mmCIF file with all atom_site columns, N, CA and C in Angstrom:
data_model
loop_
_atom_site.group_PDB
_atom_site.id
_atom_site.type_symbol
_atom_site.label_atom_id
_atom_site.label_alt_id
_atom_site.label_comp_id
_atom_site.label_asym_id
_atom_site.label_entity_id
_atom_site.label_seq_id
_atom_site.pdbx_PDB_ins_code
_atom_site.Cartn_x
_atom_site.Cartn_y
_atom_site.Cartn_z
_atom_site.occupancy
_atom_site.B_iso_or_equiv
_atom_site.pdbx_formal_charge
_atom_site.auth_seq_id
_atom_site.auth_comp_id
_atom_site.auth_asym_id
_atom_site.auth_atom_id
_atom_site.pdbx_PDB_model_num
ATOM 1   N N  . UNK A 1 1  ? -56.239 -20.501 60.538 1.00 52.00 ? 1  UNK A N  1
ATOM 2   C CA . UNK A 1 1  ? -55.403 -21.219 59.570 1.00 52.00 ? 1  UNK A CA 1
ATOM 3   C C  . UNK A 1 1  ? -55.933 -21.035 58.146 1.00 52.00 ? 1  UNK A C  1
ATOM 4   N N  . UNK A 1 2  ? -57.253 -20.935 57.998 1.00 59.00 ? 2  UNK A N  1
ATOM 5   C CA . UNK A 1 2  ? -57.812 -20.800 56.654 1.00 59.00 ? 2  UNK A CA 1
ATOM 6   C C  . UNK A 1 2  ? -57.424 -19.456 56.032 1.00 59.00 ? 2  UNK A C  1
ATOM 7   N N  . UNK A 1 3  ? -57.127 -18.456 56.870 1.00 56.00 ? 3  UNK A N  1
ATOM 8   C CA . UNK A 1 3  ? -56.764 -17.146 56.327 1.00 56.00 ? 3  UNK A CA 1
ATOM 9   C C  . UNK A 1 3  ? -55.314 -17.161 55.850 1.00 56.00 ? 3  UNK A C  1
ATOM 10  N N  . UNK A 1 4  ? -54.457 -17.888 56.560 1.00 57.00 ? 4  UNK A N  1
ATOM 11  C CA . UNK A 1 4  ? -53.032 -17.852 56.220 1.00 57.00 ? 4  UNK A CA 1
ATOM 12  C C  . UNK A 1 4  ? -52.702 -18.731 55.021 1.00 57.00 ? 4  UNK A C  1
ATOM 13  N N  . UNK A 1 5  ? -53.498 -19.754 54.781 1.00 61.00 ? 5  UNK A N  1
ATOM 14  C CA . UNK A 1 5  ? -53.178 -20.727 53.734 1.00 61.00 ? 5  UNK A CA 1
ATOM 15  C C  . UNK A 1 5  ? -53.065 -20.098 52.348 1.00 61.00 ? 5  UNK A C  1
ATOM 16  N N  . UNK A 1 6  ? -54.027 -19.262 51.900 1.00 68.00 ? 6  UNK A N  1
ATOM 17  C CA . UNK A 1 6  ? -53.898 -18.676 50.558 1.00 68.00 ? 6  UNK A CA 1
ATOM 18  C C  . UNK A 1 6  ? -52.642 -17.814 50.407 1.00 68.00 ? 6  UNK A C  1
ATOM 19  N N  . UNK A 1 7  ? -52.258 -17.113 51.476 1.00 68.00 ? 7  UNK A N  1
ATOM 20  C CA . UNK A 1 7  ? -51.065 -16.269 51.385 1.00 68.00 ? 7  UNK A CA 1
ATOM 21  C C  . UNK A 1 7  ? -49.813 -17.128 51.192 1.00 68.00 ? 7  UNK A C  1
ATOM 22  N N  . UNK A 1 8  ? -49.757 -18.265 51.872 1.00 71.00 ? 8  UNK A N  1
ATOM 23  C CA . UNK A 1 8  ? -48.604 -19.149 51.696 1.00 71.00 ? 8  UNK A CA 1
ATOM 24  C C  . UNK A 1 8  ? -48.574 -19.708 50.277 1.00 71.00 ? 8  UNK A C  1
ATOM 25  N N  . UNK A 1 9  ? -49.755 -20.058 49.749 1.00 74.00 ? 9  UNK A N  1
ATOM 26  C CA . UNK A 1 9  ? -49.807 -20.588 48.380 1.00 74.00 ? 9  UNK A CA 1
ATOM 27  C C  . UNK A 1 9  ? -49.367 -19.524 47.391 1.00 74.00 ? 9  UNK A C  1
ATOM 28  N N  . UNK A 1 10 ? -49.882 -18.308 47.535 1.00 73.00 ? 10 UNK A N  1
ATOM 29  C CA . UNK A 1 10 ? -49.496 -17.224 46.626 1.00 73.00 ? 10 UNK A CA 1
ATOM 30  C C  . UNK A 1 10 ? -48.001 -16.946 46.736 1.00 73.00 ? 10 UNK A C  1
ATOM 31  N N  . UNK A 1 11 ? -47.473 -16.987 47.960 1.00 74.00 ? 11 UNK A N  1
ATOM 32  C CA . UNK A 1 11 ? -46.044 -16.729 48.155 1.00 74.00 ? 11 UNK A CA 1
ATOM 33  C C  . UNK A 1 11 ? -45.207 -17.795 47.474 1.00 74.00 ? 11 UNK A C  1
ATOM 34  N N  . UNK A 1 12 ? -45.605 -19.064 47.638 1.00 75.00 ? 12 UNK A N  1
ATOM 35  C CA . UNK A 1 12 ? -44.844 -20.158 47.045 1.00 75.00 ? 12 UNK A CA 1
ATOM 36  C C  . UNK A 1 12 ? -44.923 -20.131 45.525 1.00 75.00 ? 12 UNK A C  1
ATOM 37  N N  . UNK A 1 13 ? -46.051 -19.614 44.991 1.00 76.00 ? 13 UNK A N  1
ATOM 38  C CA . UNK A 1 13 ? -46.192 -19.577 43.536 1.00 76.00 ? 13 UNK A CA 1
ATOM 39  C C  . UNK A 1 13 ? -45.493 -18.352 42.953 1.00 76.00 ? 13 UNK A C  1
ATOM 40  N N  . UNK A 1 14 ? -45.566 -17.219 43.662 1.00 77.00 ? 14 UNK A N  1
ATOM 41  C CA . UNK A 1 14 ? -44.970 -15.996 43.121 1.00 77.00 ? 14 UNK A CA 1
ATOM 42  C C  . UNK A 1 14 ? -43.459 -15.949 43.309 1.00 77.00 ? 14 UNK A C  1
ATOM 43  N N  . UNK A 1 15 ? -42.935 -16.641 44.304 1.00 75.00 ? 15 UNK A N  1
ATOM 44  C CA . UNK A 1 15 ? -41.496 -16.585 44.561 1.00 75.00 ? 15 UNK A CA 1
ATOM 45  C C  . UNK A 1 15 ? -40.676 -17.070 43.365 1.00 75.00 ? 15 UNK A C  1
ATOM 46  N N  . UNK A 1 16 ? -41.006 -18.230 42.744 1.00 74.00 ? 16 UNK A N  1
ATOM 47  C CA . UNK A 1 16 ? -40.244 -18.628 41.554 1.00 74.00 ? 16 UNK A CA 1
ATOM 48  C C  . UNK A 1 16 ? -40.402 -17.637 40.405 1.00 74.00 ? 16 UNK A C  1
ATOM 49  N N  . UNK A 1 17 ? -41.581 -17.024 40.274 1.00 73.00 ? 17 UNK A N  1
ATOM 50  C CA . UNK A 1 17 ? -41.797 -16.058 39.196 1.00 73.00 ? 17 UNK A CA 1
ATOM 51  C C  . UNK A 1 17 ? -40.905 -14.843 39.411 1.00 73.00 ? 17 UNK A C  1
ATOM 52  N N  . UNK A 1 18 ? -40.809 -14.370 40.659 1.00 72.00 ? 18 UNK A N  1
ATOM 53  C CA . UNK A 1 18 ? -39.986 -13.192 40.928 1.00 72.00 ? 18 UNK A CA 1
ATOM 54  C C  . UNK A 1 18 ? -38.506 -13.503 40.732 1.00 72.00 ? 18 UNK A C  1
ATOM 55  N N  . UNK A 1 19 ? -38.062 -14.677 41.183 1.00 73.00 ? 19 UNK A N  1
ATOM 56  C CA . UNK A 1 19 ? -36.651 -15.026 41.002 1.00 73.00 ? 19 UNK A CA 1
ATOM 57  C C  . UNK A 1 19 ? -36.338 -15.225 39.533 1.00 73.00 ? 19 UNK A C  1
ATOM 58  N N  . UNK A 1 20 ? -37.275 -15.817 38.789 1.00 68.00 ? 20 UNK A N  1
ATOM 59  C CA . UNK A 1 20 ? -37.062 -15.997 37.348 1.00 68.00 ? 20 UNK A CA 1
ATOM 60  C C  . UNK A 1 20 ? -37.026 -14.653 36.643 1.00 68.00 ? 20 UNK A C  1
ATOM 61  N N  . UNK A 1 21 ? -37.843 -13.706 37.118 1.00 61.00 ? 21 UNK A N  1
ATOM 62  C CA . UNK A 1 21 ? -37.847 -12.375 36.517 1.00 61.00 ? 21 UNK A CA 1
ATOM 63  C C  . UNK A 1 21 ? -36.518 -11.671 36.789 1.00 61.00 ? 21 UNK A C  1
ATOM 64  N N  . UNK A 1 22 ? -35.943 -11.882 37.970 1.00 64.00 ? 22 UNK A N  1
ATOM 65  C CA . UNK A 1 22 ? -34.656 -11.258 38.271 1.00 64.00 ? 22 UNK A CA 1
ATOM 66  C C  . UNK A 1 22 ? -33.544 -11.887 37.437 1.00 64.00 ? 22 UNK A C  1
ATOM 67  N N  . UNK A 1 23 ? -33.646 -13.184 37.190 1.00 61.00 ? 23 UNK A N  1
ATOM 68  C CA . UNK A 1 23 ? -32.609 -13.850 36.391 1.00 61.00 ? 23 UNK A CA 1
ATOM 69  C C  . UNK A 1 23 ? -32.695 -13.446 34.929 1.00 61.00 ? 23 UNK A C  1
ATOM 70  N N  . UNK A 1 24 ? -33.926 -13.285 34.415 1.00 58.00 ? 24 UNK A N  1
ATOM 71  C CA . UNK A 1 24 ? -34.070 -12.901 33.008 1.00 58.00 ? 24 UNK A CA 1
ATOM 72  C C  . UNK A 1 24 ? -33.757 -11.416 32.843 1.00 58.00 ? 24 UNK A C  1
ATOM 73  N N  . UNK A 1 25 ? -33.442 -11.027 31.623 1.00 57.00 ? 25 UNK A N  1
ATOM 74  C CA . UNK A 1 25 ? -32.967 -9.663  31.390 1.00 57.00 ? 25 UNK A CA 1
ATOM 75  C C  . UNK A 1 25 ? -34.100 -8.654  31.375 1.00 57.00 ? 25 UNK A C  1
ATOM 76  N N  . UNK A 1 26 ? -35.300 -9.051  30.890 1.00 62.00 ? 26 UNK A N  1
ATOM 77  C CA . UNK A 1 26 ? -36.343 -8.060  30.667 1.00 62.00 ? 26 UNK A CA 1
ATOM 78  C C  . UNK A 1 26 ? -37.507 -8.156  31.630 1.00 62.00 ? 26 UNK A C  1
ATOM 79  N N  . UNK A 1 27 ? -38.231 -7.063  31.739 1.00 63.00 ? 27 UNK A N  1
ATOM 80  C CA . UNK A 1 27 ? -39.432 -7.040  32.574 1.00 63.00 ? 27 UNK A CA 1
ATOM 81  C C  . UNK A 1 27 ? -40.581 -7.736  31.845 1.00 63.00 ? 27 UNK A C  1
ATOM 82  N N  . UNK A 1 28 ? -40.506 -7.768  30.512 1.00 67.00 ? 28 UNK A N  1
ATOM 83  C CA . UNK A 1 28 ? -41.600 -8.346  29.721 1.00 67.00 ? 28 UNK A CA 1
ATOM 84  C C  . UNK A 1 28 ? -41.797 -9.826  30.049 1.00 67.00 ? 28 UNK A C  1
ATOM 85  N N  . UNK A 1 29 ? -40.717 -10.536 30.335 1.00 68.00 ? 29 UNK A N  1
ATOM 86  C CA . UNK A 1 29 ? -40.840 -11.953 30.677 1.00 68.00 ? 29 UNK A CA 1
ATOM 87  C C  . UNK A 1 29 ? -41.614 -12.127 31.986 1.00 68.00 ? 29 UNK A C  1
ATOM 88  N N  . UNK A 1 30 ? -41.356 -11.255 32.944 1.00 67.00 ? 30 UNK A N  1
ATOM 89  C CA . UNK A 1 30 ? -42.069 -11.355 34.213 1.00 67.00 ? 30 UNK A CA 1
ATOM 90  C C  . UNK A 1 30 ? -43.541 -11.003 34.019 1.00 67.00 ? 30 UNK A C  1
ATOM 91  N N  . UNK A 1 31 ? -43.819 -10.016 33.147 1.00 71.00 ? 31 UNK A N  1
ATOM 92  C CA . UNK A 1 31 ? -45.217 -9.650  32.889 1.00 71.00 ? 31 UNK A CA 1
ATOM 93  C C  . UNK A 1 31 ? -45.934 -10.815 32.222 1.00 71.00 ? 31 UNK A C  1
ATOM 94  N N  . UNK A 1 32 ? -45.288 -11.441 31.249 1.00 75.00 ? 32 UNK A N  1
ATOM 95  C CA . UNK A 1 32 ? -45.903 -12.590 30.572 1.00 75.00 ? 32 UNK A CA 1
ATOM 96  C C  . UNK A 1 32 ? -46.132 -13.729 31.553 1.00 75.00 ? 32 UNK A C  1
ATOM 97  N N  . UNK A 1 33 ? -45.163 -13.981 32.441 1.00 73.00 ? 33 UNK A N  1
ATOM 98  C CA . UNK A 1 33 ? -45.322 -15.075 33.397 1.00 73.00 ? 33 UNK A CA 1
ATOM 99  C C  . UNK A 1 33 ? -46.445 -14.771 34.380 1.00 73.00 ? 33 UNK A C  1
ATOM 100 N N  . UNK A 1 34 ? -46.613 -13.493 34.743 1.00 72.00 ? 34 UNK A N  1
ATOM 101 C CA . UNK A 1 34 ? -47.704 -13.141 35.656 1.00 72.00 ? 34 UNK A CA 1
ATOM 102 C C  . UNK A 1 34 ? -49.048 -13.336 34.965 1.00 72.00 ? 34 UNK A C  1
ATOM 103 N N  . UNK A 1 35 ? -49.134 -12.975 33.675 1.00 74.00 ? 35 UNK A N  1
ATOM 104 C CA . UNK A 1 35 ? -50.385 -13.199 32.951 1.00 74.00 ? 35 UNK A CA 1
ATOM 105 C C  . UNK A 1 35 ? -50.675 -14.687 32.837 1.00 74.00 ? 35 UNK A C  1
ATOM 106 N N  . UNK A 1 36 ? -49.643 -15.486 32.563 1.00 75.00 ? 36 UNK A N  1
ATOM 107 C CA . UNK A 1 36 ? -49.838 -16.931 32.490 1.00 75.00 ? 36 UNK A CA 1
ATOM 108 C C  . UNK A 1 36 ? -50.255 -17.472 33.855 1.00 75.00 ? 36 UNK A C  1
ATOM 109 N N  . UNK A 1 37 ? -49.699 -16.904 34.932 1.00 72.00 ? 37 UNK A N  1
ATOM 110 C CA . UNK A 1 37 ? -50.059 -17.340 36.271 1.00 72.00 ? 37 UNK A CA 1
ATOM 111 C C  . UNK A 1 37 ? -51.525 -17.025 36.563 1.00 72.00 ? 37 UNK A C  1
ATOM 112 N N  . UNK A 1 38 ? -51.981 -15.841 36.146 1.00 68.00 ? 38 UNK A N  1
ATOM 113 C CA . UNK A 1 38 ? -53.370 -15.470 36.368 1.00 68.00 ? 38 UNK A CA 1
ATOM 114 C C  . UNK A 1 38 ? -54.308 -16.388 35.595 1.00 68.00 ? 38 UNK A C  1
ATOM 115 N N  . UNK A 1 39 ? -53.894 -16.826 34.415 1.00 71.00 ? 39 UNK A N  1
ATOM 116 C CA . UNK A 1 39 ? -54.729 -17.741 33.647 1.00 71.00 ? 39 UNK A CA 1
ATOM 117 C C  . UNK A 1 39 ? -54.724 -19.132 34.263 1.00 71.00 ? 39 UNK A C  1
ATOM 118 N N  . UNK A 1 40 ? -53.617 -19.516 34.889 1.00 68.00 ? 40 UNK A N  1
ATOM 119 C CA . UNK A 1 40 ? -53.510 -20.850 35.494 1.00 68.00 ? 40 UNK A CA 1
ATOM 120 C C  . UNK A 1 40 ? -54.099 -20.904 36.897 1.00 68.00 ? 40 UNK A C  1
ATOM 121 N N  . UNK A 1 41 ? -54.307 -19.747 37.512 1.00 64.00 ? 41 UNK A N  1
ATOM 122 C CA . UNK A 1 41 ? -54.732 -19.712 38.915 1.00 64.00 ? 41 UNK A CA 1
ATOM 123 C C  . UNK A 1 41 ? -56.028 -20.477 39.175 1.00 64.00 ? 41 UNK A C  1
ATOM 124 N N  . UNK A 1 42 ? -57.095 -20.296 38.369 1.00 66.00 ? 42 UNK A N  1
ATOM 125 C CA . UNK A 1 42 ? -58.316 -21.064 38.653 1.00 66.00 ? 42 UNK A CA 1
ATOM 126 C C  . UNK A 1 42 ? -58.085 -22.568 38.598 1.00 66.00 ? 42 UNK A C  1
ATOM 127 N N  . UNK A 1 43 ? -57.278 -23.039 37.651 1.00 64.00 ? 43 UNK A N  1
ATOM 128 C CA . UNK A 1 43 ? -57.011 -24.470 37.561 1.00 64.00 ? 43 UNK A CA 1
ATOM 129 C C  . UNK A 1 43 ? -56.265 -24.959 38.796 1.00 64.00 ? 43 UNK A C  1
ATOM 130 N N  . UNK A 1 44 ? -55.273 -24.198 39.240 1.00 60.00 ? 44 UNK A N  1
ATOM 131 C CA . UNK A 1 44 ? -54.521 -24.594 40.432 1.00 60.00 ? 44 UNK A CA 1
ATOM 132 C C  . UNK A 1 44 ? -55.417 -24.574 41.670 1.00 60.00 ? 44 UNK A C  1
ATOM 133 N N  . UNK A 1 45 ? -56.306 -23.580 41.743 1.00 60.00 ? 45 UNK A N  1
ATOM 134 C CA . UNK A 1 45 ? -57.185 -23.486 42.902 1.00 60.00 ? 45 UNK A CA 1
ATOM 135 C C  . UNK A 1 45 ? -58.139 -24.678 42.935 1.00 60.00 ? 45 UNK A C  1
ATOM 136 N N  . UNK A 1 46 ? -58.650 -25.066 41.774 1.00 63.00 ? 46 UNK A N  1
ATOM 137 C CA . UNK A 1 46 ? -59.568 -26.211 41.721 1.00 63.00 ? 46 UNK A CA 1
ATOM 138 C C  . UNK A 1 46 ? -58.843 -27.491 42.110 1.00 63.00 ? 46 UNK A C  1
ATOM 139 N N  . UNK A 1 47 ? -57.616 -27.674 41.618 1.00 65.00 ? 47 UNK A N  1
ATOM 140 C CA . UNK A 1 47 ? -56.881 -28.891 41.944 1.00 65.00 ? 47 UNK A CA 1
ATOM 141 C C  . UNK A 1 47 ? -56.510 -28.910 43.421 1.00 65.00 ? 47 UNK A C  1
ATOM 142 N N  . UNK A 1 48 ? -56.192 -27.752 43.998 1.00 62.00 ? 48 UNK A N  1
ATOM 143 C CA . UNK A 1 48 ? -55.843 -27.708 45.413 1.00 62.00 ? 48 UNK A CA 1
ATOM 144 C C  . UNK A 1 48 ? -57.071 -27.981 46.288 1.00 62.00 ? 48 UNK A C  1
ATOM 145 N N  . UNK A 1 49 ? -58.222 -27.452 45.877 1.00 61.00 ? 49 UNK A N  1
ATOM 146 C CA . UNK A 1 49 ? -59.433 -27.671 46.663 1.00 61.00 ? 49 UNK A CA 1
ATOM 147 C C  . UNK A 1 49 ? -59.877 -29.127 46.575 1.00 61.00 ? 49 UNK A C  1
ATOM 148 N N  . UNK A 1 50 ? -59.682 -29.743 45.418 1.00 55.00 ? 50 UNK A N  1
ATOM 149 C CA . UNK A 1 50 ? -60.059 -31.152 45.289 1.00 55.00 ? 50 UNK A CA 1
ATOM 150 C C  . UNK A 1 50 ? -58.996 -32.034 45.934 1.00 55.00 ? 50 UNK A C  1
#
């Protein structure tokens, strides 16, 4: 179960980003959102672990 949990979290977090990227006109918005996600990832991981 510990192996599957991170994949589910990544899937749940990336799914809105991918759908938002498809809705928006440009690829640049998806790139910016992915960079913002990478910057937010440590904070989310800490809050999830706590």
